[in-house]
Amino acid sequence: MKRIVYAFVFAFLVSSCATDTDENFQNPDSNFYALTVGNQWVYKNYKYNNSTQEYDEINVIDSVSIVGTELVNGNTYYKFRQLTTGNENGIAFCNPNGEHFELLRDSVGYLIWETGKVKYANNDFSARTSAELGFATIYDQLVAVDNEITVEAVTFESTYSQRYAIQSNGEQANALDHFFYVDGIGLVYDTSSLMSEEVPKIKRRLVSYVVQ
């Protein structure tokens, strides 16, 4: 692998194709991902403007909350409800309008779906294959656990994970994406990119939250 990059491509595609499995994991003592029913997060989306080389607010809002729990194969998963508004024009790399649900749990630092696939890891620095696309393989990798990031004028100490693509010819794709999670708060910032472009198309930032 020639160089580490940040993260890449369509989150929904990666989430459906991730390959790491949940085996022999134990429940953690901490609540790194803020998995508590009633917790809420609001994110704003910003789109890259090629003319100004800045990110414009586009009024697409993702309101996320934990609305309950479900038991799957003997494990308790938290049910996340995401309500997206403001995307009437179907802006690429933003979530479509409406409700979307996912089931997640924390297992010794691994945030995993009910399928057993890993969404995020906060203590494992090894590269994980997230998706096999035929023309490229997508990898996730934790880079730092003491990173500082400022979101809406608040500076957090966060973990920092990257996603990158290695093409079938062995070359790394241009796309770079970033994922920042804060202990006890959860996701505070992420990006979505087109595989062929270095600059992310969409940045998403946490603007408010209520966690217990």
mmCIF file of C-alpha atoms in Angstrom:
data_model
loop_
_atom_site.group_PDB
_atom_site.id
_atom_site.type_symbol
_atom_site.label_atom_id
_atom_site.label_comp_id
_atom_site.label_asym_id
_atom_site.label_seq_id
_atom_site.Cartn_x
_atom_site.Cartn_y
_atom_site.Cartn_z
ATOM 1 C CA MET A 1 0.000 0.000 0.000
ATOM 2 C CA LYS A 2 1.721 3.144 -1.190
ATOM 3 C CA ARG A 3 0.172 5.719 1.109
ATOM 4 C CA ILE A 4 -2.598 5.940 3.647
ATOM 5 C CA VAL A 5 -5.649 7.894 2.658
ATOM 6 C CA TYR A 6 -8.736 8.854 4.509
ATOM 7 C CA ALA A 7 -11.941 7.153 3.515
ATOM 8 C CA PHE A 8 -13.852 6.625 0.391
ATOM 9 C CA VAL A 9 -17.037 6.194 -1.512
ATOM 10 C CA PHE A 10 -20.618 5.543 -0.943
ATOM 11 C CA ALA A 11 -21.342 4.837 2.702
ATOM 12 C CA PHE A 12 -24.425 2.802 1.885
ATOM 13 C CA LEU A 13 -22.434 0.628 -0.504
ATOM 14 C CA VAL A 14 -19.702 0.015 2.009
ATOM 15 C CA SER A 15 -22.165 -0.717 4.794
ATOM 16 C CA SER A 16 -23.820 -3.398 2.695
ATOM 17 C CA CYS A 17 -20.568 -4.968 1.513
ATOM 18 C CA ALA A 18 -18.231 -4.854 4.526
ATOM 19 C CA THR A 19 -16.416 -8.128 5.055
ATOM 20 C CA ASP A 20 -15.129 -8.228 8.654
ATOM 21 C CA THR A 21 -17.171 -10.534 10.871
ATOM 22 C CA ASP A 22 -18.136 -10.413 14.533
ATOM 23 C CA GLU A 23 -16.525 -13.427 16.192
ATOM 24 C CA ASN A 24 -15.629 -13.932 19.867
ATOM 25 C CA PHE A 25 -16.366 -10.285 20.758
ATOM 26 C CA GLN A 26 -17.348 -9.395 24.316
ATOM 27 C CA ASN A 27 -19.471 -6.500 25.535
ATOM 28 C CA PRO A 28 -17.355 -3.451 26.521
ATOM 29 C CA ASP A 29 -17.434 -1.731 29.892
ATOM 30 C CA SER A 30 -17.418 1.770 28.366
ATOM 31 C CA ASN A 31 -19.951 3.522 26.160
ATOM 32 C CA PHE A 32 -17.604 4.986 23.570
ATOM 33 C CA TYR A 33 -20.287 5.217 20.861
ATOM 34 C CA ALA A 34 -22.934 6.671 23.217
ATOM 35 C CA LEU A 35 -25.250 3.722 22.704
ATOM 36 C CA THR A 36 -28.130 4.750 24.950
ATOM 37 C CA VAL A 37 -31.795 4.888 24.013
ATOM 38 C CA GLY A 38 -32.872 8.526 23.725
ATOM 39 C CA ASN A 39 -29.526 9.913 22.558
ATOM 40 C CA GLN A 40 -29.792 12.350 19.638
ATOM 41 C CA TRP A 41 -27.466 13.926 17.070
ATOM 42 C CA VAL A 42 -28.033 16.517 14.337
ATOM 43 C CA TYR A 43 -25.664 16.830 11.360
ATOM 44 C CA LYS A 44 -25.437 19.439 8.597
ATOM 45 C CA ASN A 45 -24.193 18.585 5.118
ATOM 46 C CA TYR A 46 -21.884 20.838 3.086
ATOM 47 C CA LYS A 47 -21.153 20.452 -0.627
ATOM 48 C CA TYR A 48 -17.868 21.307 -2.320
ATOM 49 C CA ASN A 49 -18.085 24.234 -4.749
ATOM 50 C CA ASN A 50 -15.649 23.790 -7.629
ATOM 51 C CA SER A 51 -15.721 27.494 -8.459
ATOM 52 C CA THR A 52 -14.888 28.845 -5.013
ATOM 53 C CA GLN A 53 -13.094 25.728 -3.716
ATOM 54 C CA GLU A 54 -15.113 26.105 -0.541
ATOM 55 C CA TYR A 55 -17.893 24.069 1.029
ATOM 56 C CA ASP A 56 -21.406 25.511 0.809
ATOM 57 C CA GLU A 57 -24.155 24.735 3.287
ATOM 58 C CA ILE A 58 -26.912 22.977 1.361
ATOM 59 C CA ASN A 59 -29.639 22.726 4.022
ATOM 60 C CA VAL A 60 -29.585 18.931 4.067
ATOM 61 C CA ILE A 61 -30.016 17.849 7.684
ATOM 62 C CA ASP A 62 -29.560 14.376 9.164
ATOM 63 C CA SER A 63 -31.320 14.021 12.523
ATOM 64 C CA VAL A 64 -30.247 10.802 14.232
ATOM 65 C CA SER A 65 -31.630 9.227 17.392
ATOM 66 C CA ILE A 66 -31.556 5.885 19.182
ATOM 67 C CA VAL A 67 -35.171 4.804 19.413
ATOM 68 C CA GLY A 68 -34.913 1.351 20.979
ATOM 69 C CA THR A 69 -33.115 -1.964 21.082
ATOM 70 C CA GLU A 70 -33.519 -5.274 19.288
ATOM 71 C CA LEU A 71 -32.210 -8.733 20.153
ATOM 72 C CA VAL A 72 -30.455 -10.443 17.235
ATOM 73 C CA ASN A 73 -28.792 -13.840 17.635
ATOM 74 C CA GLY A 74 -28.579 -13.334 21.382
ATOM 75 C CA ASN A 75 -26.973 -9.880 21.148
ATOM 76 C CA THR A 76 -28.621 -6.536 21.955
ATOM 77 C CA TYR A 77 -28.419 -3.975 19.151
ATOM 78 C CA TYR A 78 -29.379 -0.315 19.318
ATOM 79 C CA LYS A 79 -31.849 0.895 16.716
ATOM 80 C CA PHE A 80 -30.719 4.131 15.069
ATOM 81 C CA ARG A 81 -33.344 6.240 13.305
ATOM 82 C CA GLN A 82 -32.058 8.807 10.824
ATOM 83 C CA LEU A 83 -34.450 11.395 9.424
ATOM 84 C CA THR A 84 -33.036 13.293 6.453
ATOM 85 C CA THR A 85 -34.648 16.527 5.260
ATOM 86 C CA GLY A 86 -33.742 19.141 2.649
ATOM 87 C CA ASN A 87 -32.590 16.765 -0.083
ATOM 88 C CA GLU A 88 -35.534 17.209 -2.423
ATOM 89 C CA ASN A 89 -33.108 17.535 -5.345
ATOM 90 C CA GLY A 90 -31.409 14.225 -4.629
ATOM 91 C CA ILE A 91 -27.933 15.666 -4.059
ATOM 92 C CA ALA A 92 -25.362 12.949 -4.643
ATOM 93 C CA PHE A 93 -23.530 11.597 -1.585
ATOM 94 C CA CYS A 94 -26.204 12.963 0.751
ATOM 95 C CA ASN A 95 -28.784 10.645 2.237
ATOM 96 C CA PRO A 96 -32.192 10.673 0.539
ATOM 97 C CA ASN A 97 -35.067 12.354 2.341
ATOM 98 C CA GLY A 98 -37.035 10.269 4.785
ATOM 99 C CA GLU A 99 -36.421 7.771 7.552
ATOM 100 C CA HIS A 100 -33.573 5.274 7.523
ATOM 101 C CA PHE A 101 -32.799 2.695 10.221
ATOM 102 C CA GLU A 102 -29.790 0.622 11.239
ATOM 103 C CA LEU A 103 -28.957 -1.717 14.110
ATOM 104 C CA LEU A 104 -25.576 -1.320 15.821
ATOM 105 C CA ARG A 105 -23.738 -2.491 18.914
ATOM 106 C CA ASP A 106 -20.329 -1.941 20.499
ATOM 107 C CA SER A 107 -18.175 -5.018 20.941
ATOM 108 C CA VAL A 108 -14.775 -4.297 22.566
ATOM 109 C CA GLY A 109 -14.408 -1.118 20.538
ATOM 110 C CA TYR A 110 -15.847 -2.433 17.280
ATOM 111 C CA LEU A 111 -19.081 -0.799 16.161
ATOM 112 C CA ILE A 112 -20.897 -3.534 14.275
ATOM 113 C CA TRP A 113 -24.118 -4.058 12.345
ATOM 114 C CA GLU A 114 -26.540 -6.883 13.063
ATOM 115 C CA THR A 115 -24.956 -8.751 10.146
ATOM 116 C CA GLY A 116 -21.715 -8.961 12.147
ATOM 117 C CA LYS A 117 -19.876 -6.572 9.823
ATOM 118 C CA VAL A 118 -17.646 -3.900 11.372
ATOM 119 C CA LYS A 119 -18.606 -0.262 10.768
ATOM 120 C CA TYR A 120 -15.868 1.364 12.871
ATOM 121 C CA ALA A 121 -13.053 0.377 15.230
ATOM 122 C CA ASN A 122 -11.678 2.657 17.944
ATOM 123 C CA ASN A 123 -8.676 0.606 19.085
ATOM 124 C CA ASP A 124 -7.539 -1.558 16.170
ATOM 125 C CA PHE A 125 -5.016 0.071 13.824
ATOM 126 C CA SER A 126 -4.948 -2.724 11.276
ATOM 127 C CA ALA A 127 -6.455 -2.182 7.828
ATOM 128 C CA ARG A 128 -9.830 -3.856 7.266
ATOM 129 C CA THR A 129 -11.373 -4.702 3.929
ATOM 130 C CA SER A 130 -14.674 -2.851 3.812
ATOM 131 C CA ALA A 131 -15.832 -3.805 0.328
ATOM 132 C CA GLU A 132 -14.794 -5.682 -2.785
ATOM 133 C CA LEU A 133 -16.083 -3.821 -5.836
ATOM 134 C CA GLY A 134 -14.370 -5.797 -8.567
ATOM 135 C CA PHE A 135 -12.549 -2.770 -9.950
ATOM 136 C CA ALA A 136 -11.267 -1.775 -6.481
ATOM 137 C CA THR A 137 -11.015 -2.877 -2.868
ATOM 138 C CA ILE A 138 -12.082 -0.461 -0.143
ATOM 139 C CA TYR A 139 -10.175 -0.373 3.147
ATOM 140 C CA ASP A 140 -10.862 1.217 6.533
ATOM 141 C CA GLN A 141 -8.039 1.971 8.957
ATOM 142 C CA LEU A 142 -7.825 3.667 12.328
ATOM 143 C CA VAL A 143 -5.029 6.272 12.237
ATOM 144 C CA ALA A 144 -5.136 8.134 15.572
ATOM 145 C CA VAL A 145 -6.885 7.985 18.945
ATOM 146 C CA ASP A 146 -5.820 11.435 20.169
ATOM 147 C CA ASN A 147 -6.680 13.596 17.184
ATOM 148 C CA GLU A 148 -8.114 17.096 17.679
ATOM 149 C CA ILE A 149 -10.991 18.261 15.513
ATOM 150 C CA THR A 150 -13.063 21.445 15.706
ATOM 151 C CA VAL A 151 -16.743 21.168 14.812
ATOM 152 C CA GLU A 152 -19.069 24.161 15.101
ATOM 153 C CA ALA A 153 -16.509 26.059 17.231
ATOM 154 C CA VAL A 154 -16.077 23.151 19.667
ATOM 155 C CA THR A 155 -12.772 21.273 19.755
ATOM 156 C CA PHE A 156 -12.911 17.569 20.548
ATOM 157 C CA GLU A 157 -10.263 14.952 21.132
ATOM 158 C CA SER A 158 -11.280 12.193 18.769
ATOM 159 C CA THR A 159 -10.308 8.960 17.148
ATOM 160 C CA TYR A 160 -9.591 9.348 13.451
ATOM 161 C CA SER A 161 -10.220 6.697 10.832
ATOM 162 C CA GLN A 162 -9.485 6.691 7.113
ATOM 163 C CA ARG A 163 -11.029 4.885 4.149
ATOM 164 C CA TYR A 164 -9.224 4.346 0.869
ATOM 165 C CA ALA A 165 -9.463 2.382 -2.344
ATOM 166 C CA ILE A 166 -6.856 0.220 -4.060
ATOM 167 C CA GLN A 167 -7.744 -0.316 -7.697
ATOM 168 C CA SER A 168 -7.446 -3.643 -9.505
ATOM 169 C CA ASN A 169 -4.210 -2.422 -11.143
ATOM 170 C CA GLY A 170 -2.650 -1.997 -7.697
ATOM 171 C CA GLU A 171 -2.789 1.791 -7.736
ATOM 172 C CA GLN A 172 -4.439 3.761 -4.980
ATOM 173 C CA ALA A 173 -7.466 5.771 -6.094
ATOM 174 C CA ASN A 174 -7.552 9.530 -5.594
ATOM 175 C CA ALA A 175 -10.478 9.519 -3.174
ATOM 176 C CA LEU A 176 -9.857 10.526 0.422
ATOM 177 C CA ASP A 177 -12.430 10.441 3.220
ATOM 178 C CA HIS A 178 -12.355 11.147 6.951
ATOM 179 C CA PHE A 179 -14.239 9.736 9.963
ATOM 180 C CA PHE A 180 -13.995 11.211 13.472
ATOM 181 C CA TYR A 181 -15.592 9.629 16.549
ATOM 182 C CA VAL A 182 -15.452 11.095 20.058
ATOM 183 C CA ASP A 183 -15.550 8.965 23.199
ATOM 184 C CA GLY A 184 -18.991 9.167 24.783
ATOM 185 C CA ILE A 185 -20.432 11.271 21.943
ATOM 186 C CA GLY A 186 -20.075 9.215 18.776
ATOM 187 C CA LEU A 187 -19.655 10.427 15.206
ATOM 188 C CA VAL A 188 -18.839 14.146 14.905
ATOM 189 C CA TYR A 189 -17.581 14.489 11.319
ATOM 190 C CA ASP A 190 -17.358 12.485 8.117
ATOM 191 C CA THR A 191 -16.948 12.947 4.378
ATOM 192 C CA SER A 192 -18.062 11.273 1.144
ATOM 193 C CA SER A 193 -16.020 11.246 -2.043
ATOM 194 C CA LEU A 194 -16.067 10.336 -5.690
ATOM 195 C CA MET A 195 -13.440 7.654 -6.249
ATOM 196 C CA SER A 196 -11.585 9.557 -8.957
ATOM 197 C CA GLU A 197 -11.365 12.884 -7.088
ATOM 198 C CA GLU A 198 -9.080 13.918 -4.220
ATOM 199 C CA VAL A 199 -11.458 16.475 -2.688
ATOM 200 C CA PRO A 200 -14.528 15.054 -0.899
ATOM 201 C CA LYS A 201 -17.869 16.003 -2.425
ATOM 202 C CA ILE A 202 -19.706 16.221 0.886
ATOM 203 C CA LYS A 203 -18.664 17.086 4.424
ATOM 204 C CA ARG A 204 -21.022 16.334 7.272
ATOM 205 C CA ARG A 205 -20.585 17.953 10.688
ATOM 206 C CA LEU A 206 -22.247 17.518 14.032
ATOM 207 C CA VAL A 207 -24.120 20.698 15.017
ATOM 208 C CA SER A 208 -25.939 19.575 18.162
ATOM 209 C CA TYR A 209 -26.349 16.512 20.331
ATOM 210 C CA VAL A 210 -27.979 15.195 23.483
ATOM 211 C CA VAL A 211 -26.311 12.166 25.080
ATOM 212 C CA GLN A 212 -26.884 10.518 28.414
#
